[in-house]
Short mmCIF file of C-alpha atoms in Angstrom, two decimals:
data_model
loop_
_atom_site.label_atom_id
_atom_site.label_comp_id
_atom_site.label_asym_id
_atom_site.label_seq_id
_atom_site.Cartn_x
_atom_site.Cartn_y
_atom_site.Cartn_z
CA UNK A 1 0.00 0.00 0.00
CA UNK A 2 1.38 3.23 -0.84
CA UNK A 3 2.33 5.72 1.67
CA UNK A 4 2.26 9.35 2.14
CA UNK A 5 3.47 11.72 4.94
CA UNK A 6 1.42 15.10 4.66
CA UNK A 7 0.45 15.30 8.04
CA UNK A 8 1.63 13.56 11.54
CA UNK A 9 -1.61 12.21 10.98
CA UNK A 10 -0.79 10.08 8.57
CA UNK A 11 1.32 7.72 11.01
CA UNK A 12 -1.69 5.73 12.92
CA UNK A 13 -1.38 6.44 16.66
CA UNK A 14 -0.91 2.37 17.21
CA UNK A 15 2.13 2.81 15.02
CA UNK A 16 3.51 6.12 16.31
CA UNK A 17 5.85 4.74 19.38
CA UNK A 18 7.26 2.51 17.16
CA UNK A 19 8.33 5.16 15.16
CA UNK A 20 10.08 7.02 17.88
CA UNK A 21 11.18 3.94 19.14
CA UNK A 22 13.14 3.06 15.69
CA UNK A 23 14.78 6.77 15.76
CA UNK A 24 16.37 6.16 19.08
CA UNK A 25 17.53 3.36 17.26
CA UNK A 26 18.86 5.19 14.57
CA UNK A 27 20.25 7.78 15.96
CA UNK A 28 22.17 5.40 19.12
CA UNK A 29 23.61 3.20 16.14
CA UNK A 30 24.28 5.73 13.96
CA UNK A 31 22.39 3.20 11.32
CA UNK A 32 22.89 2.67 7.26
CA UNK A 33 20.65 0.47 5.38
CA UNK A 34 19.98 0.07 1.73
CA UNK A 35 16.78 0.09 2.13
CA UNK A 36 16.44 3.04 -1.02
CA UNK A 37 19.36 1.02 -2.67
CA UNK A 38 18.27 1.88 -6.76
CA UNK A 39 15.68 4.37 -5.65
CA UNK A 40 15.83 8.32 -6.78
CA UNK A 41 14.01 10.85 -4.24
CA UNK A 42 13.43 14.40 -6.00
CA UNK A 43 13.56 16.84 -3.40
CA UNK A 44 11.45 19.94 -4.88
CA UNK A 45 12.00 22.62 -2.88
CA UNK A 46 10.32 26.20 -3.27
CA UNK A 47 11.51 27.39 0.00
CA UNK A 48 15.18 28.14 0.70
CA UNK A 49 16.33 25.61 3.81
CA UNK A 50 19.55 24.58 5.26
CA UNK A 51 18.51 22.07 7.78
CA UNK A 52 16.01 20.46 5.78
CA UNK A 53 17.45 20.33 2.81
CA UNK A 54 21.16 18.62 4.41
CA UNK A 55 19.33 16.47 6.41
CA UNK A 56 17.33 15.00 3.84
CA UNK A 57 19.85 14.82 1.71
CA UNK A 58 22.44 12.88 3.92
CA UNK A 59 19.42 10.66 5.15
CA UNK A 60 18.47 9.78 1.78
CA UNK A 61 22.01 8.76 1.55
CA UNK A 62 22.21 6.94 4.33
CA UNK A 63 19.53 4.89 3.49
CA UNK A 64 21.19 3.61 0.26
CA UNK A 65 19.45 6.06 -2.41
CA UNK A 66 20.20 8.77 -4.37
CA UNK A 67 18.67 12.52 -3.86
CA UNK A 68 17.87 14.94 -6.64
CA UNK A 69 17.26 18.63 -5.57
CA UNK A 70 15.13 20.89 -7.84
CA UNK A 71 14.61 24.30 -6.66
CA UNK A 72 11.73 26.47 -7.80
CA UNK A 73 13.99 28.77 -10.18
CA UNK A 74 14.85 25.08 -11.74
CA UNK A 75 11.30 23.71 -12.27
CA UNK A 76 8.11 24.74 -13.94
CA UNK A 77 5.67 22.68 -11.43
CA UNK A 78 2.30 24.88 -11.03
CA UNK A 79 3.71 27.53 -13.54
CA UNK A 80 3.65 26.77 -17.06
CA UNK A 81 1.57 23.61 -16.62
CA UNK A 82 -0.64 22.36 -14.38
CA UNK A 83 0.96 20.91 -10.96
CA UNK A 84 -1.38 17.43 -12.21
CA UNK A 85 0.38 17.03 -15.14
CA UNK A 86 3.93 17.55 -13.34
CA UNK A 87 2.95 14.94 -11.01
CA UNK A 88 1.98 12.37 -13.64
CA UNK A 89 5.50 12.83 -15.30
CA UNK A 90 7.55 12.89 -12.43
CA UNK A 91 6.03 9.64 -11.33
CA UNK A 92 7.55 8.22 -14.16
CA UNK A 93 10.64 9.18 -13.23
CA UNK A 94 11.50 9.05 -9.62
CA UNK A 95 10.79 6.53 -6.60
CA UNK A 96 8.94 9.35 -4.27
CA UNK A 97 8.92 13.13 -3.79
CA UNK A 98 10.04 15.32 -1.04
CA UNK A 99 8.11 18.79 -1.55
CA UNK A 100 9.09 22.20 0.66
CA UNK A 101 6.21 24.29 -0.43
CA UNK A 102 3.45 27.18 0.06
CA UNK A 103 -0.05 25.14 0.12
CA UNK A 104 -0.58 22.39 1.88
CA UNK A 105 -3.00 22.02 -1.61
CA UNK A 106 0.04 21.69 -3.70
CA UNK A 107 1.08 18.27 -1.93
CA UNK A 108 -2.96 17.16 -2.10
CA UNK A 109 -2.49 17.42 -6.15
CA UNK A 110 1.02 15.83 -5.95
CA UNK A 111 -0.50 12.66 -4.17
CA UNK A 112 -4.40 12.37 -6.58
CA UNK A 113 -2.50 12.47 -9.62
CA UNK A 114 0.79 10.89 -8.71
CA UNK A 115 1.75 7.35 -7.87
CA UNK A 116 4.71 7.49 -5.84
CA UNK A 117 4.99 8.49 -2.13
CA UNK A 118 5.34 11.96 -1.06
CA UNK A 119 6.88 13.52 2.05
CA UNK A 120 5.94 16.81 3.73
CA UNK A 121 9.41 18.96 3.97
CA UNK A 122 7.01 22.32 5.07
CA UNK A 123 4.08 23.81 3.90
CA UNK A 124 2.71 27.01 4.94
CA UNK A 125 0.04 24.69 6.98
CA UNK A 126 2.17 22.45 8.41
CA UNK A 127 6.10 21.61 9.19
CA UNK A 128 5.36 17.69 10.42
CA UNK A 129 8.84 16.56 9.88
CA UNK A 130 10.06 19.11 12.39
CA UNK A 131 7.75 18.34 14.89
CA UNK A 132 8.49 14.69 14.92
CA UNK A 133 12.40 15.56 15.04
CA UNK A 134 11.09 17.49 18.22
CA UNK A 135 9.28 15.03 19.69
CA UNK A 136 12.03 12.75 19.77
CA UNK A 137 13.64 14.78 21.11
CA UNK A 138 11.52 15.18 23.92
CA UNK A 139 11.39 11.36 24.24
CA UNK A 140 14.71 11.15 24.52
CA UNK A 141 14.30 12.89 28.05
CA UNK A 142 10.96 11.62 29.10
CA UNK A 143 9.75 9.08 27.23
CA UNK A 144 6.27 9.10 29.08
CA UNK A 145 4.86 11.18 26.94
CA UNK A 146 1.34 11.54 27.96
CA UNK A 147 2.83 12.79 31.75
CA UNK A 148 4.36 16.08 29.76
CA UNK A 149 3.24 19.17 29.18
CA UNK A 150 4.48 21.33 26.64
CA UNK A 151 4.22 25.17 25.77
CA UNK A 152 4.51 26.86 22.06
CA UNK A 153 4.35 30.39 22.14
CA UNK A 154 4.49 32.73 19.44
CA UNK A 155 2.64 32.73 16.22
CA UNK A 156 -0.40 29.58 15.39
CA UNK A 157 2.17 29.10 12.35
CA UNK A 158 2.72 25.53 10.88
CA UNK A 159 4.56 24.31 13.72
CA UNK A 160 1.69 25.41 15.97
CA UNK A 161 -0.56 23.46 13.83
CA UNK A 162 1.86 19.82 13.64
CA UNK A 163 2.68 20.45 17.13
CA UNK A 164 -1.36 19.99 18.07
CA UNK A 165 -1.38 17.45 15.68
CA UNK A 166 1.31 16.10 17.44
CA UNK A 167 -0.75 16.62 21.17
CA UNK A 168 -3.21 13.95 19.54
CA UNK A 169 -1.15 11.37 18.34
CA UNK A 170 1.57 11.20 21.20
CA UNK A 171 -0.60 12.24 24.14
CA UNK A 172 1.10 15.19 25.60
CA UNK A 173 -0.35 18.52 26.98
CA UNK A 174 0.05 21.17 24.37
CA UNK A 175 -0.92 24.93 25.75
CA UNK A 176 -0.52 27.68 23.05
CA UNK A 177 -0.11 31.12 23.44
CA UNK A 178 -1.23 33.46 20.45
CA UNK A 179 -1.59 36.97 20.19
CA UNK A 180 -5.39 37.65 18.70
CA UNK A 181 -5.03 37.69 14.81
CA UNK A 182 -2.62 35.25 14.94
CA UNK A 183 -4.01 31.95 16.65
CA UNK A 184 -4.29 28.49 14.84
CA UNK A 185 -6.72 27.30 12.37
CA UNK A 186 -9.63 26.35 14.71
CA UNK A 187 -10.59 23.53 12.59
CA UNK A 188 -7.40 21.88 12.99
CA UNK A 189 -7.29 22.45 16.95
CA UNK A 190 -10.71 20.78 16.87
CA UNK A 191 -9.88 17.86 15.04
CA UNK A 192 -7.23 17.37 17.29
CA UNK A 193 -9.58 17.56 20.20
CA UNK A 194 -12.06 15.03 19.09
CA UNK A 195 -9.19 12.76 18.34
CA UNK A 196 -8.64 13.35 22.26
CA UNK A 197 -5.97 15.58 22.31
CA UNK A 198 -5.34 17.85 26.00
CA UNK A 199 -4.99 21.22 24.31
CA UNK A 200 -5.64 25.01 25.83
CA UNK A 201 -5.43 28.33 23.77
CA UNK A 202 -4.21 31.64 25.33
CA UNK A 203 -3.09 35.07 24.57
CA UNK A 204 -1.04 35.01 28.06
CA UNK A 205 2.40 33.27 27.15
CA UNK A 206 2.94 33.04 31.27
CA UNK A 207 -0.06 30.80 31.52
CA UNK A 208 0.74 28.75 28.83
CA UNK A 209 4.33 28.12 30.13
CA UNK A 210 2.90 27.31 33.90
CA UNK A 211 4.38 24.34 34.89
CA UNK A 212 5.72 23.06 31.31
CA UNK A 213 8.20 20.36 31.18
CA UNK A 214 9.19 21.99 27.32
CA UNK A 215 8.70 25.56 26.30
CA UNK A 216 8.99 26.08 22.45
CA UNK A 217 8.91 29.02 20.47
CA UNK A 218 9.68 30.01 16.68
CA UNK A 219 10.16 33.12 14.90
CA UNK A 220 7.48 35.60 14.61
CA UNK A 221 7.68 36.06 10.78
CA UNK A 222 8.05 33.41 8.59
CA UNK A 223 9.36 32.92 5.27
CA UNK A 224 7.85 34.81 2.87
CA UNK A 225 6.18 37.02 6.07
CA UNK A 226 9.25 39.36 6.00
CA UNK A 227 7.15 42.24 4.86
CA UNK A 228 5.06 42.10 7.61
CA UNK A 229 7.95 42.24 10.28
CA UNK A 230 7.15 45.37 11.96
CA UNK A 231 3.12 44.71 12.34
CA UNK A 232 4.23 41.23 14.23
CA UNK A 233 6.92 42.82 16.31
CA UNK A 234 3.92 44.97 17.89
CA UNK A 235 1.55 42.10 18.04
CA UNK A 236 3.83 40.24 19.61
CA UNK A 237 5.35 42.07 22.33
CA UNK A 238 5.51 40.11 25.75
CA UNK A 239 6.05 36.96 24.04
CA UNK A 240 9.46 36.34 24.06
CA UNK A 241 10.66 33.66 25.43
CA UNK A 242 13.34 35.50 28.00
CA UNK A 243 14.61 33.90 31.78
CA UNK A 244 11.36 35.59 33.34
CA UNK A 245 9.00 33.62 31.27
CA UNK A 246 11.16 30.54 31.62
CA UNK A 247 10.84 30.66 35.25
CA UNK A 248 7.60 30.33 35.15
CA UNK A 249 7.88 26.68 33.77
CA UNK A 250 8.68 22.99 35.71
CA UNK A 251 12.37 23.08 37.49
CA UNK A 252 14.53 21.67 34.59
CA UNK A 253 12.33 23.07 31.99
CA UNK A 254 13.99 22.66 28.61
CA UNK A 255 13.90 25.62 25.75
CA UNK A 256 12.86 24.30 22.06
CA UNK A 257 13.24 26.22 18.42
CA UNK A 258 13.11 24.80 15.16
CA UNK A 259 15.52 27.41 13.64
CA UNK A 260 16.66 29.51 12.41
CA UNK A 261 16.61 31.89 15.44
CA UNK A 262 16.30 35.53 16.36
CA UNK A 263 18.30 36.54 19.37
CA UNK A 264 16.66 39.21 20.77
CA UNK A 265 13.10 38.84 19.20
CA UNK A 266 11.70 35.90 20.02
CA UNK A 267 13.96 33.93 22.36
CA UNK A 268 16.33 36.00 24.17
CA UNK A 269 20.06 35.59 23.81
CA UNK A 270 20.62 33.72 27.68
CA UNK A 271 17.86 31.47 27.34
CA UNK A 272 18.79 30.22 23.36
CA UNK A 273 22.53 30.26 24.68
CA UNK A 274 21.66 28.77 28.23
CA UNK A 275 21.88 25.37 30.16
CA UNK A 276 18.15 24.86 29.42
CA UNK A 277 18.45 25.03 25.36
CA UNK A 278 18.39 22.02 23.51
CA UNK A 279 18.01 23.30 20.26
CA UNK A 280 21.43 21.55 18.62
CA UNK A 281 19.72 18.12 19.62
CA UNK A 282 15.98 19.12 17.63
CA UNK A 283 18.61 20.07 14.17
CA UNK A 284 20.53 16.80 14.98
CA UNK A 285 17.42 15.00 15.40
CA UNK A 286 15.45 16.08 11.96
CA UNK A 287 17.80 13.18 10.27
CA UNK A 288 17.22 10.66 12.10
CA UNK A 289 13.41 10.81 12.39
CA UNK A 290 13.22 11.64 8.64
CA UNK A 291 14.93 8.65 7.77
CA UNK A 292 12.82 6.84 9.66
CA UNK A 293 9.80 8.04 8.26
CA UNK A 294 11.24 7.54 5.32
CA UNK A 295 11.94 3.44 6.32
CA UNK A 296 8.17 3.65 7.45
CA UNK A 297 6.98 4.85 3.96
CA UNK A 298 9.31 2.31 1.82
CA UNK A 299 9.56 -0.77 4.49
CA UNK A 300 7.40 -4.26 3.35
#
């Protein structure tokens, strides 16, 4: 049966410790397969991206295949033809597609008219891949999930969305802080709640961090946001994530960000650079899970 990672929805919650399990596993053994052995991944990228892009590279690697990167300047996919037609031809070519795109419609048109798996490197609805990578990395530390609580504020971005996605497939508190005008898509917070996820929605980033085991945060403009810089910087003051705010969390409370980072905006330069950070583990950690969801996807 073909596979397809859009969402962290698409791993089944009876399959997602395994998952995490088999990164650990990964990552501890530092593992190489050739499990892709003969197989070509084009990595289509219209976003710019360090992490991503290295990481999947190298995994694909690691895994015995060989990666193709296309960047948007490189490709005509949704310009001078239809996005369905792309995907019909490039399914003739390749053994799956790793997409770093705008709409999360763009990947919905990949899959209908394609027949070869496709991976979710970003969209403007979701990041999934990240938040996996992060909640490894969280397992890593306390792998009773369902005992944590964690805290995301900033903007209801992508991340905000996978990490509730997240909150009802792994079974940890998620409380988000959002300035109004900028909270998540409500009907993808209350999905997540009727799928059982523990989830609270604030404009107050101190009660959101109250007694989190994980505080994460992520820059308040996006990619392809820039223009709006200054409007966010006012609708976001109070919510950086400084040593005040990270008081407020559980003794040994760890600080999260996907990267890249803004010292000084969102996160403060003692708390990124402090004892509590673990951001170096979440980059290190987005190859290992995305091989493994990649071994998910082309395993049996």
């Amino acid at each position: 049966m073909l596979k397809h990672f859009l969402t962290i929805l698409d791993i089944p919650r009876d399959e997602a410790r395994q998952v995490l399990l088999r990164a650990k596993e990964m990552k501890d053994n530092n593992v190489r397969t050739d499990l892709l052995d003969g197989k070509v991944l084009l990595m289509i990228f219209d976003k710019a991206s360090t992490r991503t892009r290295v990481s999947f590279e190298v995994g694909v690697r690691q895994l015995g295949g060989e990666p193709v990167f296309i960047a948007s300047k490189d490709s005509q996919l949704g310009r001078s033809e239809p996005l369905k037609d792309a995907a019909r031809v490039l399914t003739r070519y390749a053994d799956g597609l790793i997409v770093r795109t705008f709409g999360q419609d763009k990947l919905e048109t990949l899959v209908e008219y394609g027949n070869i798996p496709v991976v979710n490197a970003l969209t403007d609805e979701y990041h999934p891949c990240q938040i996996m990578a992060d909640v490894l990395t969280m397992y890593e530390r306390t792998p009773n999930l369902e005992e944590i609580k964690v805290a995301w504020v900033g903007d209801g971005n992508n991340m905000a969305h996978s990490f509730i996605n997240g909150a009802a497939t792994f079974g940890y508190e998620l409380a988000l802080a959002c300035p109004e005008g900028y909270k998540p898509d409500n009907a993808i917070l209350e999905n997540a709640r009727s799928l059982g996820a523990k989830i609270t929605l604030t404009e107050d980033p101190a009660e959101a961090v109250a007694g989190a085991h994980y505080v994460h945060t992520d820059v308040w403009a996006s990619m392809g946001q820039e223009e709006e810089q200054k409007k966010r910087e006012a609708a976001f003051a109070g919510f950086m994530v400084d040593d005040a705010l990270m008081g407020k969390a559980a003794p040994d409370a760890k600080f999260m960000h996907c990267l890249p980072a803004h010292r000084g905006e969102e996160v403060s330069e003692s708390v990124f650079e402090g004892p509590a950070s673990i951001v170096w583990d979440q980059a290190e950690n987005r190859l290992h899970m995305q091989k493994t969801i990649l071994e998910w996807i082309y395993k049996d």
